[in-house]
């Protein structure tokens, strides 16, 4: 089946630094990937839609300059949290459409636990 | 507005007993309904989906769900619970259409506790 790999699985960074999270589709091409954020004991909130070769589409309230998304190839999307602060600590999950139209399935990565100290 | 509701934060069931995790939705247009399971510090794993066809959908690990259009519900069920089923379960709806085709709306999640 379709597999989405997310790296790193966890990261601790100092306040003010930037951290990059990678999302890779291992056995399929993903023209569209999605980034979610999940706070403890809460649901997933869509942050942005990442489109290969074009700018990402951000959801209302998500800071574009803080959460930089790059989707340079059909198998890789990256989320960079810039100038991280403790309030950015969260669980970040990516997903990708695992069929040409995405009509049925979306595969989720295993998530990245970000802790900003 | 589109929304998904999981009315129970937590469901407790004894191993071997049947389980139900409830989900109701409110969307415009045809809903595509999904159930996902999440283990601690892990991403979401797909369980099952309803797109069209039979209202009773069978999925992974013995789970099934029943789509009820009149009640706008999509409850997750399993005839006999296992301790290993203990996890966080999310109901989600994906709405068709030009602008929202890719957007999932997730419920708040229900923690399932299966006790030996």
Short mmCIF file of C-alpha atoms in Angstrom, two decimals:
data_model
loop_
_atom_site.label_atom_id
_atom_site.label_comp_id
_atom_site.label_asym_id
_atom_site.label_seq_id
_atom_site.Cartn_x
_atom_site.Cartn_y
_atom_site.Cartn_z
CA UNK A 1 0.00 0.00 0.00
CA UNK A 2 0.87 3.65 -0.18
CA UNK A 3 3.38 4.84 2.40
CA UNK A 4 4.13 8.36 3.56
CA UNK A 5 7.34 8.80 5.51
CA UNK A 6 7.80 11.74 7.84
CA UNK A 7 11.15 12.79 9.29
CA UNK A 8 12.15 13.42 11.99
CA UNK A 9 9.70 11.65 14.24
CA UNK A 10 10.61 14.00 17.05
CA UNK A 11 12.76 17.09 17.42
CA UNK A 12 13.71 19.46 20.20
CA UNK A 13 14.93 22.91 19.24
CA UNK A 14 15.81 26.13 21.00
CA UNK A 15 13.52 29.09 20.86
CA UNK A 16 14.35 31.35 17.92
CA UNK A 17 15.79 28.64 15.71
CA UNK A 18 14.20 27.05 12.66
CA UNK A 19 13.36 23.41 12.13
CA UNK A 20 12.51 21.53 8.94
CA UNK A 21 10.15 18.58 8.73
CA UNK A 22 10.14 16.34 5.67
CA UNK A 23 7.22 14.43 4.23
CA UNK A 24 7.96 11.86 1.53
CA UNK A 25 5.69 9.64 -0.52
CA UNK A 26 7.71 6.43 -0.84
CA UNK A 27 5.94 4.45 -3.54
CA UNK A 28 3.76 6.94 -5.32
CA UNK A 29 3.85 10.46 -6.65
CA UNK A 30 1.96 13.06 -4.74
CA UNK A 31 1.17 16.31 -6.49
CA UNK A 32 -0.68 17.44 -3.41
CA UNK A 33 0.27 17.01 0.22
CA UNK A 34 -1.34 18.38 3.34
CA UNK A 35 0.07 19.58 6.63
CA UNK A 36 -1.87 19.25 9.87
CA UNK A 37 -1.23 20.35 13.40
CA UNK A 38 -2.51 18.50 16.42
CA UNK A 39 -2.53 19.85 19.94
CA UNK A 40 -2.63 17.42 22.88
CA UNK A 41 -5.94 15.65 23.17
CA UNK A 42 -7.35 17.62 20.27
CA UNK A 43 -8.23 16.95 16.71
CA UNK A 44 -6.20 17.64 13.61
CA UNK A 45 -6.33 21.09 12.13
CA UNK A 46 -5.41 21.58 8.50
CA UNK A 47 -2.64 24.15 8.20
CA UNK A 48 -1.96 24.20 4.49
CA UNK A 49 -2.19 22.39 1.21
CA UNK A 50 1.14 21.86 -0.52
CA UNK A 51 1.14 21.75 -4.31
CA UNK A 52 4.12 20.50 -6.32
CA UNK A 53 5.73 23.30 -8.25
CA UNK A 54 3.54 26.06 -6.92
CA UNK A 55 2.84 28.02 -3.78
CA UNK A 56 1.12 26.40 -0.86
CA UNK A 57 -2.41 27.31 0.08
CA UNK A 58 -2.68 28.24 3.74
CA UNK A 59 -5.73 27.99 5.93
CA UNK A 60 -7.09 31.08 7.56
CA UNK A 61 -5.11 32.08 10.61
CA UNK A 62 -1.93 30.20 9.68
CA UNK A 63 1.12 32.44 9.36
CA UNK A 64 2.71 31.91 5.97
CA UNK A 65 6.02 33.42 7.00
CA UNK A 66 6.31 31.25 10.08
CA UNK A 67 5.34 27.95 8.48
CA UNK A 68 7.21 27.78 5.19
CA UNK A 69 6.14 24.99 2.86
CA UNK A 70 8.11 23.79 -0.12
CA UNK A 71 6.97 21.06 -2.50
CA UNK A 72 9.82 20.90 -4.96
CA UNK A 73 9.30 17.37 -6.23
CA UNK A 74 6.49 14.88 -6.67
CA UNK A 75 7.64 12.89 -3.65
CA UNK A 76 8.77 15.50 -1.14
CA UNK A 77 7.15 18.32 0.76
CA UNK A 78 8.86 20.17 3.58
CA UNK A 79 7.49 22.28 6.41
CA UNK A 80 9.91 24.71 8.03
CA UNK A 81 8.94 26.29 11.30
CA UNK A 82 10.87 29.54 11.38
CA UNK A 83 11.92 31.38 14.52
CA UNK A 84 10.24 28.73 16.60
CA UNK A 85 8.68 29.60 19.95
CA UNK A 86 7.36 27.35 22.71
CA UNK A 87 3.80 27.88 21.51
CA UNK A 88 4.79 26.20 18.22
CA UNK A 89 5.36 22.98 20.13
CA UNK A 90 2.91 20.51 18.72
CA UNK A 91 2.46 17.31 16.75
CA UNK A 92 2.69 17.90 13.01
CA UNK A 93 1.28 15.37 10.56
CA UNK A 94 1.42 15.33 6.78
CA UNK A 95 -0.75 13.44 4.37
CA UNK A 96 -0.82 12.82 0.65
CA UNK A 97 -3.30 11.70 -1.93
CA UNK A 98 -2.37 8.14 -2.79
CA UNK A 99 -4.26 7.92 -6.05
CA UNK A 100 -4.26 10.14 -9.13
CA UNK A 101 -7.46 11.86 -8.19
CA UNK A 102 -7.32 11.31 -4.47
CA UNK A 103 -10.93 10.34 -4.76
CA UNK A 104 -10.72 7.68 -2.16
CA UNK A 105 -7.59 7.63 -0.16
CA UNK A 106 -5.30 9.88 1.72
CA UNK A 107 -2.29 8.38 3.46
CA UNK A 108 -0.96 9.98 6.62
CA UNK A 109 2.61 10.17 7.83
CA UNK A 110 3.60 9.01 11.29
CA UNK A 111 3.89 12.55 12.60
CA UNK A 112 6.61 14.76 14.06
CA UNK A 113 6.63 15.81 17.70
CA UNK A 114 8.17 19.30 17.89
CA UNK A 115 9.22 20.65 21.26
CA UNK A 116 10.58 24.19 21.45
CA UNK A 117 12.50 24.99 24.62
CA UNK B 1 -20.80 25.04 7.80
CA UNK B 2 -19.22 21.63 7.61
CA UNK B 3 -18.73 19.78 10.87
CA UNK B 4 -18.16 16.39 12.37
CA UNK B 5 -19.16 15.51 15.89
CA UNK B 6 -17.93 12.72 18.09
CA UNK B 7 -20.12 13.12 21.16
CA UNK B 8 -18.07 10.87 23.42
CA UNK B 9 -14.59 11.86 24.55
CA UNK B 10 -14.02 8.36 25.86
CA UNK B 11 -15.58 4.94 25.48
CA UNK B 12 -14.86 2.13 27.92
CA UNK B 13 -15.60 -1.47 27.04
CA UNK B 14 -14.56 -4.86 28.34
CA UNK B 15 -12.56 -7.15 26.10
CA UNK B 16 -14.81 -9.46 24.12
CA UNK B 17 -17.78 -7.12 24.26
CA UNK B 18 -19.09 -5.22 21.25
CA UNK B 19 -18.02 -1.61 20.87
CA UNK B 20 -19.53 1.44 19.20
CA UNK B 21 -17.86 4.78 18.63
CA UNK B 22 -20.34 7.42 17.51
CA UNK B 23 -19.99 9.99 14.77
CA UNK B 24 -22.45 12.42 13.25
CA UNK B 25 -21.83 14.90 10.50
CA UNK B 26 -23.26 18.03 8.98
CA UNK B 27 -22.15 18.85 5.46
CA UNK B 28 -23.53 20.27 2.29
CA UNK B 29 -23.27 17.98 -0.66
CA UNK B 30 -22.40 14.32 -0.70
CA UNK B 31 -20.16 13.30 2.17
CA UNK B 32 -17.26 10.93 1.88
CA UNK B 33 -16.83 9.47 5.35
CA UNK B 34 -13.73 7.99 6.93
CA UNK B 35 -12.56 6.47 10.18
CA UNK B 36 -8.93 6.67 11.28
CA UNK B 37 -7.14 5.30 14.33
CA UNK B 38 -4.20 6.94 16.07
CA UNK B 39 -1.83 5.30 18.52
CA UNK B 40 0.25 7.48 20.89
CA UNK B 41 2.75 9.69 19.09
CA UNK B 42 1.85 8.16 15.76
CA UNK B 43 0.11 9.36 12.65
CA UNK B 44 -3.33 8.30 11.57
CA UNK B 45 -4.04 4.87 10.20
CA UNK B 46 -6.91 4.34 7.80
CA UNK B 47 -9.65 1.99 9.01
CA UNK B 48 -12.46 2.31 6.51
CA UNK B 49 -14.39 4.65 4.28
CA UNK B 50 -17.84 5.16 2.84
CA UNK B 51 -18.10 6.66 -0.60
CA UNK B 52 -21.22 5.11 -2.05
CA UNK B 53 -23.03 1.78 -2.18
CA UNK B 54 -23.86 -0.44 0.77
CA UNK B 55 -24.48 1.42 3.98
CA UNK B 56 -22.52 -1.14 5.99
CA UNK B 57 -18.82 -0.78 5.34
CA UNK B 58 -16.24 -3.31 6.49
CA UNK B 59 -12.70 -2.20 7.19
CA UNK B 60 -9.42 -3.19 8.78
CA UNK B 61 -8.97 -5.17 12.01
CA UNK B 62 -12.57 -6.35 12.10
CA UNK B 63 -14.08 -2.87 12.29
CA UNK B 64 -17.18 -1.86 10.41
CA UNK B 65 -19.29 1.26 10.17
CA UNK B 66 -22.84 1.97 9.19
CA UNK B 67 -23.77 4.99 7.13
CA UNK B 68 -27.19 6.36 8.02
CA UNK B 69 -28.19 9.20 5.77
CA UNK B 70 -31.40 10.11 7.58
CA UNK B 71 -29.61 10.37 10.91
CA UNK B 72 -26.42 11.78 9.33
CA UNK B 73 -24.40 9.28 11.29
CA UNK B 74 -21.46 7.00 10.62
CA UNK B 75 -20.89 4.99 13.78
CA UNK B 76 -17.88 2.71 14.08
CA UNK B 77 -18.51 -0.78 15.41
CA UNK B 78 -16.75 -4.01 16.24
CA UNK B 79 -18.47 -7.19 17.43
CA UNK B 80 -15.75 -8.20 19.88
CA UNK B 81 -13.26 -5.69 21.29
CA UNK B 82 -9.59 -6.44 21.89
CA UNK B 83 -7.27 -4.75 24.36
CA UNK B 84 -5.09 -3.83 21.40
CA UNK B 85 -7.97 -1.78 19.99
CA UNK B 86 -7.35 0.81 22.70
CA UNK B 87 -6.44 4.00 20.86
CA UNK B 88 -7.78 7.33 19.69
CA UNK B 89 -10.35 7.17 16.92
CA UNK B 90 -11.18 9.97 14.51
CA UNK B 91 -14.16 10.30 12.27
CA UNK B 92 -13.63 12.49 9.23
CA UNK B 93 -15.65 13.74 6.32
CA UNK B 94 -14.31 14.89 3.03
CA UNK B 95 -16.54 17.14 1.06
CA UNK B 96 -16.67 17.07 -2.70
CA UNK B 97 -16.73 20.17 -4.81
CA UNK B 98 -14.35 22.49 -6.58
CA UNK B 99 -13.18 24.43 -3.56
CA UNK B 100 -13.35 21.86 -0.80
CA UNK B 101 -12.49 18.72 -2.71
CA UNK B 102 -9.39 18.04 -0.68
CA UNK B 103 -10.44 19.23 2.71
CA UNK B 104 -11.02 16.84 5.55
CA UNK B 105 -13.08 17.83 8.53
CA UNK B 106 -12.10 15.80 11.56
CA UNK B 107 -14.11 15.06 14.65
CA UNK B 108 -12.59 15.78 18.03
CA UNK B 109 -11.62 12.16 18.55
CA UNK B 110 -12.81 9.44 20.90
CA UNK B 111 -10.47 7.57 23.16
CA UNK B 112 -11.35 3.90 23.27
CA UNK B 113 -10.31 1.97 26.36
CA UNK B 114 -10.67 -1.79 26.22
CA UNK B 115 -10.11 -3.44 29.57
CA UNK B 116 -9.07 -7.08 29.96
#
